[in-house]
Coordinates of C-alpha atoms in Angstrom, one line a residue:
M1 CA -39.5 -69.0 -1.0
S2 CA -41.6 -71.4 1.1
H3 CA -45.1 -72.4 0.1
H4 CA -45.8 -68.6 -0.2
L5 CA -47.1 -67.7 -3.7
S6 CA -47.2 -71.3 -4.9
G7 CA -49.5 -70.6 -7.8
P8 CA -48.2 -69.9 -11.4
N9 CA -46.0 -66.8 -11.9
L10 CA -45.2 -66.4 -8.2
R11 CA -48.9 -65.6 -7.6
P12 CA -51.2 -67.1 -4.8
P13 CA -53.0 -70.2 -5.9
A14 CA -56.4 -69.5 -7.6
E15 CA -55.2 -65.8 -7.6
D16 CA -56.4 -65.5 -4.0
A17 CA -53.9 -64.8 -1.2
R18 CA -56.5 -66.2 1.3
L19 CA -56.1 -69.6 -0.1
D20 CA -52.3 -69.7 0.1
L21 CA -50.7 -72.4 2.3
T22 CA -47.5 -70.7 3.4
D23 CA -45.9 -73.1 5.9
L24 CA -46.1 -76.3 7.9
F25 CA -44.3 -76.9 11.1
A26 CA -44.0 -80.0 13.4
F27 CA -42.0 -80.4 16.7
Q28 CA -42.1 -81.7 20.2
S29 CA -43.7 -79.5 22.7
P30 CA -40.9 -77.8 24.7
D31 CA -42.9 -77.9 28.0
R32 CA -45.3 -80.7 27.8
Q33 CA -43.5 -84.1 27.5
G34 CA -45.3 -86.6 25.3
H35 CA -47.1 -83.9 23.2
T36 CA -46.8 -82.9 19.5
V37 CA -47.1 -79.3 18.1
L38 CA -48.5 -78.9 14.6
I39 CA -48.6 -75.4 13.0
M40 CA -50.1 -74.6 9.6
D41 CA -49.8 -71.0 8.4
V42 CA -52.0 -69.6 5.6
N43 CA -53.0 -66.4 3.8
S44 CA -50.0 -64.5 2.1
Y45 CA -52.0 -61.3 2.1
G46 CA -48.9 -59.3 2.9
F47 CA -48.0 -59.8 -0.8
D48 CA -51.6 -58.8 -1.8
P49 CA -53.0 -56.5 0.9
S50 CA -56.3 -56.2 -1.0
A51 CA -57.1 -59.8 0.1
G52 CA -57.2 -58.8 3.7
P53 CA -56.4 -60.9 6.8
H54 CA -59.5 -62.9 7.0
P55 CA -59.2 -66.6 5.7
Y56 CA -61.5 -67.6 2.8
P57 CA -65.0 -68.4 4.3
G58 CA -66.1 -71.9 3.6
A59 CA -62.8 -73.2 2.3
V60 CA -61.4 -76.2 4.0
Y61 CA -57.9 -75.7 5.4
R62 CA -56.8 -79.2 6.1
L63 CA -53.8 -80.8 7.9
S64 CA -53.3 -84.4 7.0
V65 CA -51.3 -87.0 9.0
D66 CA -50.0 -90.4 7.7
T67 CA -49.5 -92.7 10.7
D68 CA -48.5 -95.9 8.9
G69 CA -46.1 -94.8 6.1
D70 CA -48.5 -95.5 3.1
V71 CA -48.6 -91.9 2.1
R72 CA -52.3 -91.6 2.7
A73 CA -54.0 -89.7 5.4
D74 CA -55.0 -91.6 8.5
V75 CA -55.8 -88.6 10.7
A76 CA -56.9 -85.2 9.5
F77 CA -57.8 -81.8 11.0
S78 CA -60.0 -79.6 9.0
F79 CA -60.7 -75.9 9.7
V80 CA -63.6 -74.0 8.2
F81 CA -64.0 -70.2 8.7
S82 CA -67.2 -68.2 8.9
E83 CA -67.9 -65.1 6.9
P84 CA -66.5 -62.1 8.7
D85 CA -69.1 -60.2 10.8
A86 CA -69.7 -56.5 10.6
G87 CA -67.1 -55.8 13.2
G88 CA -64.4 -57.7 11.4
G89 CA -64.6 -60.7 13.6
Q90 CA -64.6 -64.3 12.3
T91 CA -64.9 -67.8 13.9
V92 CA -63.4 -71.2 12.9
T93 CA -64.9 -74.7 13.3
V94 CA -62.5 -77.6 13.8
Y95 CA -63.1 -81.1 12.5
H96 CA -61.2 -84.3 13.4
A97 CA -61.4 -87.3 11.0
I98 CA -59.7 -90.7 11.3
G99 CA -59.6 -93.8 9.1
E100 CA -61.0 -93.5 5.5
R101 CA -62.7 -90.2 6.3
A102 CA -59.2 -88.6 6.9
D103 CA -58.5 -89.2 3.2
E104 CA -61.3 -87.1 1.9
H105 CA -61.0 -83.5 0.8
H106 CA -64.1 -82.0 2.5
A107 CA -64.5 -81.3 6.1
G108 CA -65.7 -84.3 7.9
G109 CA -65.5 -86.5 11.0
E110 CA -66.1 -85.3 14.5
V111 CA -66.6 -81.6 15.3
L112 CA -64.0 -80.9 18.0
L113 CA -64.7 -77.1 18.4
R114 CA -67.4 -75.0 16.8
D115 CA -67.4 -71.3 16.2
V116 CA -64.1 -70.5 18.0
P117 CA -63.2 -66.8 17.7
V118 CA -60.2 -66.1 15.5
S119 CA -57.8 -63.6 17.1
F120 CA -56.8 -60.5 15.1
G121 CA -55.1 -58.6 17.9
A122 CA -51.8 -59.0 19.7
E123 CA -53.1 -61.6 22.2
P124 CA -53.8 -65.2 20.8
N125 CA -57.1 -66.8 21.7
I126 CA -55.8 -70.1 23.3
V127 CA -58.6 -72.7 23.7
R128 CA -58.2 -76.0 25.6
E129 CA -60.8 -78.7 25.0
G130 CA -60.2 -82.2 26.1
W131 CA -56.8 -83.3 24.6
L132 CA -56.5 -80.4 22.2
T133 CA -54.9 -77.0 22.7
L134 CA -55.7 -74.7 19.8
A135 CA -54.9 -71.1 18.8
V136 CA -56.1 -69.7 15.4
G137 CA -55.3 -66.1 14.5
L138 CA -53.2 -63.3 13.0
R139 CA -49.6 -63.9 13.9
S140 CA -46.1 -62.7 12.8
D141 CA -45.0 -64.8 9.7
P142 CA -42.0 -66.8 11.0
F143 CA -40.5 -67.6 7.6
F144 CA -37.4 -65.7 6.8
A145 CA -35.6 -65.2 3.5
D146 CA -33.9 -62.6 1.2
L147 CA -36.4 -63.1 -1.6
E148 CA -35.3 -60.0 -3.6
G149 CA -31.8 -61.6 -3.6
I150 CA -32.9 -65.0 -4.7
G151 CA -34.9 -63.3 -7.5
N152 CA -31.8 -61.3 -8.6
N153 CA -29.6 -64.3 -9.3
F154 CA -28.6 -64.8 -5.6
T155 CA -27.2 -61.3 -5.2
W156 CA -28.0 -60.7 -1.5
T157 CA -29.5 -57.5 -0.3
G158 CA -29.4 -58.2 3.5
N159 CA -33.2 -57.6 3.8
D160 CA -35.6 -60.1 5.2
T161 CA -38.7 -59.9 2.9
M162 CA -40.9 -61.4 5.6
A163 CA -39.7 -59.2 8.5
R164 CA -43.0 -57.4 8.8
N165 CA -45.4 -59.8 7.3
N166 CA -48.3 -61.5 9.0
V167 CA -50.1 -64.8 8.4
I168 CA -53.1 -66.6 9.8
S169 CA -51.6 -69.2 12.0
I170 CA -53.4 -72.5 13.0
A171 CA -51.5 -73.9 15.9
L172 CA -52.4 -77.3 17.6
E173 CA -50.8 -79.2 20.6
M174 CA -52.0 -82.6 21.4
P175 CA -50.8 -85.9 23.1
D176 CA -48.6 -88.0 20.9
W177 CA -51.0 -91.0 20.8
I178 CA -53.6 -88.9 19.0
L179 CA -51.3 -89.1 16.0
G180 CA -50.8 -92.8 16.2
E181 CA -48.8 -95.4 18.2
S182 CA -45.7 -95.2 16.0
P183 CA -43.4 -92.2 16.6
Q184 CA -43.0 -91.9 12.9
I185 CA -45.6 -89.8 11.1
G186 CA -45.9 -87.9 7.8
L187 CA -47.7 -84.6 7.3
W188 CA -48.9 -82.2 4.6
G189 CA -51.2 -79.3 4.4
R190 CA -54.0 -78.6 1.8
V191 CA -56.5 -75.8 0.9
V192 CA -59.7 -77.0 -0.7
V193 CA -62.6 -74.9 -2.2
E194 CA -66.0 -76.0 -3.5
R195 CA -66.5 -75.5 -7.3
D196 CA -69.6 -76.7 -9.2
G197 CA -70.4 -79.1 -6.4
Q198 CA -66.9 -80.6 -6.3
W199 CA -64.1 -80.1 -3.7
V200 CA -61.0 -79.0 -5.5
S201 CA -57.5 -78.7 -3.9
V202 CA -56.0 -75.3 -4.9
D203 CA -52.9 -75.5 -2.7
R204 CA -51.0 -78.3 -1.0
G205 CA -47.6 -79.0 0.3
A206 CA -45.3 -80.1 3.2
H207 CA -41.7 -79.5 2.3
P208 CA -40.9 -75.8 1.9
S209 CA -39.6 -74.2 -1.3
L210 CA -40.4 -77.0 -3.7
T211 CA -42.8 -76.0 -6.3
A212 CA -41.2 -72.5 -6.7
Y213 CA -38.0 -74.1 -7.6
F214 CA -38.9 -77.4 -9.3
N215 CA -42.2 -76.9 -11.2
P216 CA -42.6 -74.9 -14.4
E217 CA -45.5 -72.4 -14.3
D218 CA -47.9 -74.6 -16.3
A219 CA -47.4 -77.5 -13.9
K220 CA -48.1 -75.7 -10.6
D221 CA -51.9 -75.8 -10.6
A222 CA -51.9 -79.6 -11.2
Y223 CA -49.3 -80.1 -8.5
N224 CA -51.5 -78.2 -6.0
A225 CA -54.4 -80.4 -7.0
G226 CA -52.6 -83.6 -6.7
E227 CA -52.0 -86.2 -4.1
P228 CA -48.6 -87.0 -2.5
I229 CA -48.9 -90.7 -3.2
D230 CA -48.5 -89.9 -6.9
D231 CA -45.6 -87.4 -6.6
V232 CA -42.7 -89.9 -7.2
V233 CA -44.2 -91.2 -10.5
K234 CA -45.2 -87.8 -11.8
Y235 CA -42.3 -85.5 -10.7
R236 CA -39.1 -87.4 -10.0
D237 CA -37.8 -87.6 -13.6
A238 CA -38.5 -83.8 -14.3
W239 CA -37.0 -82.8 -10.9
V240 CA -33.9 -84.9 -11.5
K241 CA -33.3 -82.7 -14.7
V242 CA -33.8 -79.6 -12.5
L243 CA -31.1 -80.7 -10.1
E244 CA -28.8 -81.6 -12.9
H245 CA -29.1 -78.0 -14.2
T246 CA -29.0 -76.1 -11.0
G247 CA -26.5 -78.2 -9.0
G248 CA -24.5 -80.2 -11.5
Y249 CA -25.8 -83.4 -10.0
T250 CA -25.5 -86.7 -11.8
P251 CA -28.9 -88.4 -12.5
E252 CA -28.1 -90.9 -9.8
E253 CA -27.1 -88.3 -7.3
A254 CA -30.2 -86.1 -8.1
A255 CA -32.6 -89.2 -7.6
K256 CA -31.0 -90.0 -4.3
A257 CA -31.2 -86.4 -3.1
L258 CA -34.9 -86.2 -4.1
E259 CA -35.8 -89.1 -1.8
T260 CA -35.9 -86.5 1.1
V261 CA -38.7 -84.4 -0.5
L262 CA -40.6 -86.8 -2.8
P263 CA -43.3 -87.6 -2.0
D264 CA -44.0 -84.2 -0.6
V265 CA -44.7 -85.4 2.9
L266 CA -42.9 -83.9 5.9
R267 CA -41.6 -86.9 7.9
F268 CA -41.3 -86.5 11.7
D269 CA -39.9 -89.2 13.9
R270 CA -41.0 -87.9 17.3
S271 CA -38.4 -90.2 19.1
K272 CA -35.7 -87.9 17.8
P273 CA -35.2 -84.1 18.2
A274 CA -37.1 -82.1 15.6
G275 CA -35.0 -80.2 13.0
Y276 CA -35.7 -80.2 9.3
P277 CA -36.2 -82.5 7.5
N278 CA -37.2 -84.4 10.7
G279 CA -40.2 -82.3 11.2
R280 CA -39.6 -78.6 11.2
R281 CA -39.0 -76.0 13.9
L282 CA -40.0 -72.3 13.5
D283 CA -36.3 -71.3 13.6
D284 CA -35.0 -73.8 11.1
D285 CA -33.2 -72.0 8.4
I286 CA -35.1 -73.5 5.5
T287 CA -33.8 -71.0 2.9
D288 CA -30.2 -71.9 3.5
L289 CA -30.9 -75.6 3.5
R290 CA -33.0 -75.4 0.2
L291 CA -30.3 -73.2 -1.5
Q292 CA -27.7 -75.7 -0.6
F293 CA -29.9 -78.5 -1.9
I294 CA -30.7 -77.0 -5.4
S295 CA -27.1 -75.8 -5.9
N296 CA -25.3 -79.0 -4.5
G297 CA -23.6 -76.9 -1.9
K298 CA -22.4 -74.1 -4.2
I299 CA -24.7 -71.6 -2.5
Q300 CA -24.5 -71.8 1.3
G301 CA -27.2 -69.3 2.2
D302 CA -28.7 -65.8 2.1
G303 CA -27.4 -64.5 5.4
I304 CA -30.9 -64.0 7.0
G305 CA -31.5 -65.4 10.3
P306 CA -34.6 -66.4 12.3
H307 CA -37.1 -63.9 13.6
T308 CA -36.5 -62.8 17.2
D309 CA -40.3 -62.5 18.1
L310 CA -40.9 -66.3 18.5
L311 CA -42.6 -67.2 21.8
P312 CA -41.2 -70.0 24.1
G313 CA -44.7 -71.3 24.7
F314 CA -47.8 -72.0 22.9
P315 CA -48.8 -70.8 20.2
Y316 CA -45.0 -70.1 19.6
T317 CA -45.3 -67.7 16.7
G318 CA -44.9 -64.0 17.5
P319 CA -47.7 -61.3 17.8
P320 CA -48.8 -59.7 14.6
H321 CA -47.1 -56.6 13.2
A322 CA -49.1 -53.4 13.1

């Protein structure tokens, strides 16, 4: 699976679906030359309906951008949601931080937009303010996979587990220069909550389908709390052994293959067409690519294709399912 259920034992992080970072996408705007689209999807409440569709009030949903290749955030967008009101409405405040402030976990920097209504109906709430185009709301989950087949020793069922799922989608579109002069950037998402006066990361990730395949259950919480700059030192040797076991890689082959996903930062060269692992489009078949990766090509895919409800324009994800 993707980042969905990235806590131990295929559960949401911190046992709360609202805090689940489910996916991260980055691609060129199809209709606005010189603009970059970033989408971060959260809240896997489809797996735990009791959580409800509202994001966790007061948590910091954070999108970090490395503009100089040092695996540290130079630009960050933070999203903090209000308590739902009596009618089920909710708002979000958007922060933009650069420089040292971008590398902090709490929401800081300039407030770009305050108390923007979150959409929970079929129509997105698209807000344009200065250089930023934003839409935050309930949308169809674009991830596609036969998770039942994966869990049953790759015996495919033909069913797309995510076909009727919804997520909270945070979509941004902005001029390329906002994300640095170089066309090459790195991205990762994070979800942070305050505990005993400290900001604690309960989920993070960039490349899809990593922690579920590579980390043992007792390592997942520490991984979600960690920093990408430490990933190679902390995880490469253990992940090499995973690839030796799952795909018959030699140690040298496994270490080379892992250079694509360690550190866990999604690289995007905006001078080249987007397509995973160069950024990620909504219709990239991540499940097939990850299955090929872990099996060294022995498993080609699950037979499930992209969803057909994707929109050609902003915010690109489809309307929510009933």
